[in-house]
Short mmCIF file of C-alpha atoms in Angstrom, two decimals:
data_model
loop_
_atom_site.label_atom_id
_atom_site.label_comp_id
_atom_site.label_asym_id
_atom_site.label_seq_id
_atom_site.Cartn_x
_atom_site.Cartn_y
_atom_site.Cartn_z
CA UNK A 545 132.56 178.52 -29.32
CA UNK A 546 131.83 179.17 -33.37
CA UNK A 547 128.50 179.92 -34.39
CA UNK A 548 128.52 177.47 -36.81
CA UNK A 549 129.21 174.44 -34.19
CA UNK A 550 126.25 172.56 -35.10
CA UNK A 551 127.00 171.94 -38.61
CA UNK A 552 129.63 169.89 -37.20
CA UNK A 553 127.82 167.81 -35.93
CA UNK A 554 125.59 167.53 -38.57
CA UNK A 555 128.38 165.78 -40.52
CA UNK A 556 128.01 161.74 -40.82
CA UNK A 557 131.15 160.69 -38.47
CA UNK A 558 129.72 162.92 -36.05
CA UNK A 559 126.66 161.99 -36.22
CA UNK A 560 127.57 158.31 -35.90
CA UNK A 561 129.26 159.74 -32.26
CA UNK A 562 125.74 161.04 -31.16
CA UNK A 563 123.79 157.67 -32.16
CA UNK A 564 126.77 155.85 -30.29
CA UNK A 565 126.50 157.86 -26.59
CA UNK A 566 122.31 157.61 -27.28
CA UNK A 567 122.89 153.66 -28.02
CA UNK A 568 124.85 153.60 -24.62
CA UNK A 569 122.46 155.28 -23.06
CA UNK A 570 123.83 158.86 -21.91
CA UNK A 571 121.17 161.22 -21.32
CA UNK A 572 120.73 164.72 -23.42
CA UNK A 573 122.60 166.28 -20.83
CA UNK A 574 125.51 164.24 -20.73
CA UNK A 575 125.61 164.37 -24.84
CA UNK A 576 125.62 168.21 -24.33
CA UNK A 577 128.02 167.98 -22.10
CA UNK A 578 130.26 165.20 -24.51
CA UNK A 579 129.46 168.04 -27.52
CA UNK A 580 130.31 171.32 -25.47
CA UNK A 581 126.72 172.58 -25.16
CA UNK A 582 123.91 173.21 -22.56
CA UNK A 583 121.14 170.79 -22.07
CA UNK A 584 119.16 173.77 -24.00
CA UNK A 585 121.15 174.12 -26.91
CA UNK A 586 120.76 170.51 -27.49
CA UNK A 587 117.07 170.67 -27.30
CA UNK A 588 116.57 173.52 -29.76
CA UNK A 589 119.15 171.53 -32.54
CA UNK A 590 116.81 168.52 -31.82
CA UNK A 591 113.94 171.02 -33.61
CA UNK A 592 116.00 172.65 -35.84
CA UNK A 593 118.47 169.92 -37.45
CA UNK A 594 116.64 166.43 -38.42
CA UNK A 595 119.82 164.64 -38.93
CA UNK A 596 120.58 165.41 -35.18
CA UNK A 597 117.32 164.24 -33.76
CA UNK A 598 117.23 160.83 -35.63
CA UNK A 599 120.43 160.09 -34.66
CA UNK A 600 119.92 160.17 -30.87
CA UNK A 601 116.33 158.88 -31.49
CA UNK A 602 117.88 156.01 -33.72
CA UNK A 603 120.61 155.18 -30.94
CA UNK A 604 117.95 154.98 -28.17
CA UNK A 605 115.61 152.85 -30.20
CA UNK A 606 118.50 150.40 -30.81
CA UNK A 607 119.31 150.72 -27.46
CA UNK A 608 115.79 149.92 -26.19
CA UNK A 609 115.00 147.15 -28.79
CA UNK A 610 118.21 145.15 -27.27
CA UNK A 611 117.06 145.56 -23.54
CA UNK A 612 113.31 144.56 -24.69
CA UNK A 613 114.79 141.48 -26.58
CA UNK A 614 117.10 140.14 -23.72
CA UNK A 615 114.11 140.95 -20.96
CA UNK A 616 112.25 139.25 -23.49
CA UNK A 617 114.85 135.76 -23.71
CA UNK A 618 115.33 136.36 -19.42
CA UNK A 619 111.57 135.87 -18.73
CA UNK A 620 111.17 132.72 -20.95
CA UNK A 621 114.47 131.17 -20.05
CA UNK A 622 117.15 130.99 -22.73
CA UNK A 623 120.37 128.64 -23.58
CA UNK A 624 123.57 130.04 -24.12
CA UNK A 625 126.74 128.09 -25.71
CA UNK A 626 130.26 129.10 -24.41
CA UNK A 627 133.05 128.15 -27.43
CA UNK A 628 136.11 127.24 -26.82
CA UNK A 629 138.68 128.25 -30.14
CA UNK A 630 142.49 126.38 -30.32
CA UNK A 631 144.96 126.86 -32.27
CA UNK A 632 145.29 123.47 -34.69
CA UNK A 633 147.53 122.06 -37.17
CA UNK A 634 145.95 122.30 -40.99
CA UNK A 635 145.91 119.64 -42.84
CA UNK A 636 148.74 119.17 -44.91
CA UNK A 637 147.41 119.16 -48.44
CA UNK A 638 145.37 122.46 -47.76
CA UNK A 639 148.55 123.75 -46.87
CA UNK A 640 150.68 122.81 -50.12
CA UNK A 641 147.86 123.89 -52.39
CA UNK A 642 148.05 127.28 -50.60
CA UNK A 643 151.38 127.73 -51.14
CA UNK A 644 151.40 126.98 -54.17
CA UNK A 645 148.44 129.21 -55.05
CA UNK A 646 150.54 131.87 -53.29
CA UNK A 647 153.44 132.22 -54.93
CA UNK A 648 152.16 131.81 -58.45
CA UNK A 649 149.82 134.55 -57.62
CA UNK A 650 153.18 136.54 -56.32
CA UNK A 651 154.65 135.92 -59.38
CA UNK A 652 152.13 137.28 -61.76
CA UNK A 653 152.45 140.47 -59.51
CA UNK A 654 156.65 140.07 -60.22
CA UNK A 655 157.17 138.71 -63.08
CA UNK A 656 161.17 138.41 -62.63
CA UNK A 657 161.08 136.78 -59.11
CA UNK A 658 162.66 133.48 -59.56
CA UNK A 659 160.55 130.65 -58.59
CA UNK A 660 162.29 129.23 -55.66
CA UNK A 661 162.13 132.59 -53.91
CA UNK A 662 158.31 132.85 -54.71
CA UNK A 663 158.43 129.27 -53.09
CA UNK A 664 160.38 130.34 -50.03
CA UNK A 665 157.82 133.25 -49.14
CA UNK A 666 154.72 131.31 -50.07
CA UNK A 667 156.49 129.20 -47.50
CA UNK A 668 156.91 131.57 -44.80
CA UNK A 669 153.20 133.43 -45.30
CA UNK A 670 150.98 130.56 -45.33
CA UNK A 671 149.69 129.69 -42.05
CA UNK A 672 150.48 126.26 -40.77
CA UNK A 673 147.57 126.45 -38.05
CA UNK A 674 144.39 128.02 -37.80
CA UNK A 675 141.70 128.42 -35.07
CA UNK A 676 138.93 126.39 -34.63
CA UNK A 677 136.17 125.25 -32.27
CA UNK A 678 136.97 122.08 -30.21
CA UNK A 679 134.57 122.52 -27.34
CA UNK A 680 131.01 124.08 -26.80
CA UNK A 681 129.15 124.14 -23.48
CA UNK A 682 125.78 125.02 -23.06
CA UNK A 683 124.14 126.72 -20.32
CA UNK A 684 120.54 126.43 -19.34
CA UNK A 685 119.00 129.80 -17.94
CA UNK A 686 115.76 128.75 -16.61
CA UNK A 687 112.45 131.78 -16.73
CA UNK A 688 112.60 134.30 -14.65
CA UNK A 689 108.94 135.19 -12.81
CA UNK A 690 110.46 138.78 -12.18
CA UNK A 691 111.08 139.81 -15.57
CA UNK A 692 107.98 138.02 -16.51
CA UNK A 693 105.65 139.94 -14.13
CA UNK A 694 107.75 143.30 -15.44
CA UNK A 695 107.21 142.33 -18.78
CA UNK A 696 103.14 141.54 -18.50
CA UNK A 697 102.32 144.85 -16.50
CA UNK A 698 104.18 146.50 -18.98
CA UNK A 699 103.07 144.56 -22.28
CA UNK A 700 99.51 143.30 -20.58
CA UNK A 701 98.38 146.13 -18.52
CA UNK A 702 94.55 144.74 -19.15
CA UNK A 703 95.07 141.58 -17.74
CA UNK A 704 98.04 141.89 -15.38
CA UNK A 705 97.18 145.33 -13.72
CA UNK A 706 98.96 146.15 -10.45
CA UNK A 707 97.69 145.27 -7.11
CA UNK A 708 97.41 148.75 -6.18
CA UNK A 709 94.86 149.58 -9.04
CA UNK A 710 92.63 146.54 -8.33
CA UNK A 711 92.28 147.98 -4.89
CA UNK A 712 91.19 151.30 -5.62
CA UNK A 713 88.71 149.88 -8.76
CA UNK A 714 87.20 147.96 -5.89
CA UNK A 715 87.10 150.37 -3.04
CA UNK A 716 85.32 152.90 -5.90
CA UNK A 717 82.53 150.15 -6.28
CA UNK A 718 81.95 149.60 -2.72
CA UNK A 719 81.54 153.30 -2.21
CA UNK A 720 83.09 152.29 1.30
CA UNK A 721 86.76 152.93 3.21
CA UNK A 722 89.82 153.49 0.57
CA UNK A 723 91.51 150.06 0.80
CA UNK A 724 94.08 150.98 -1.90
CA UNK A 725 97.09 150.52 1.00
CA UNK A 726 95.50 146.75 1.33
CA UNK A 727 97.57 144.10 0.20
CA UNK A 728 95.48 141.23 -2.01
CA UNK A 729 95.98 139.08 1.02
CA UNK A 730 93.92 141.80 3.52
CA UNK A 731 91.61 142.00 1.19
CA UNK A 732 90.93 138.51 0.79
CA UNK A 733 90.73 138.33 4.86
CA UNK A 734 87.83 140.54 4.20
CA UNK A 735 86.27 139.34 1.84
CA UNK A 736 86.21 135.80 3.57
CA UNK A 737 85.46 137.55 6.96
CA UNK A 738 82.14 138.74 5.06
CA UNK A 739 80.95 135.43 3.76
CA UNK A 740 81.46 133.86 7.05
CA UNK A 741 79.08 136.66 8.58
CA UNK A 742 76.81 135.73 5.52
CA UNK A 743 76.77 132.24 6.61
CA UNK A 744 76.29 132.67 10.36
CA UNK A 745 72.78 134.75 9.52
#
């Protein structure tokens, strides 16, 4: 393998390839791998070359803004519209004027063709049909509570900390047992347990 290897790569088509496998989410090894390079080697061009690193960082930002924005549309419910394209007849005015437009613009480009073969070909190039939408169906996705939890413990960590942590903050209070393997519902047994032995003295 040349010495010179990474300049390669350093060249804009390649480095398109390297944003591309980041954007589709291969991991440094498996771009080493793609290149013909250890994990390593990889590494130490990420120092040494900035074109190299901000390619793959580029392609996994992308890459990460697109799965934020459609966790983002799953957790508050999103429509989609399906198209359906045919194939339909043009109308026939749009038609003539485009042949017509076609072969005078085929003449100026040969000036000796006769007319009625600029005619003929105008005749034969112009499309008769094109494609257009003639049905659209939406579809209702309705908010999903798992991505929404994901996306507040991630986003919200203040207000929608994990059951787990609320456990420990209280067990640290109480200077008592660790009741961080407590579910919220245990914990709420006790808690009620303990006002009804308030209320019985």
């Amino acid at each position: 393998m040349g010495k010179t290897l990474y300049k390669t790569w350093q060249e804009a088509d390649h480095l398109a390839m390297l944003q591309g496998w980041a954007h589709d989410g291969l991991t440094d090894e498996q771009i080493a791998h793609n290149i013909g390079i250890r994990r390593t080697t990889l590494y130490d061009w990420k120092k040494r070359y900035p074109d190299i690193a901000d390619a793959l960082k580029h392609g996994k930002e992308v890459s990460d803004y697109e799965v934020e924005n459609a966790l983002f549309k799953r957790a508050i419910g999103m429509v989609t519209v399906d198209e359906v394209t045919e194939l339909i007849s043009r109308n026939e005015a749009a038609i003539k004027l485009d042949r017509v437009a076609y072969a005078k613009k085929y003449r100026e480009e040969h000036p000796d063709t006769p007319y009625a073969y600029a005619a003929q070909l105008a005749k034969a190039k112009v499309p008769t049909q094109e494609l257009a939408v003639t049905r659209k169906t939406k579809h209702e996705l309705p908010p999903d509570t798992t991505a929404q939890i994901f996306w507040l413990k991630n986003r919200r960590p203040d207000l929608w900390r994990d059951r787990r942590e609320v456990a420990n903050q209280v067990s640290g209070h109480l200077d008592g047992p660790d009741m961080s393997h407590l579910t919220t519902a245990q914990l709420m047994a006790i808690a009620n347990a303990e006002v009804d032995d308030d209320d019985d003295g």
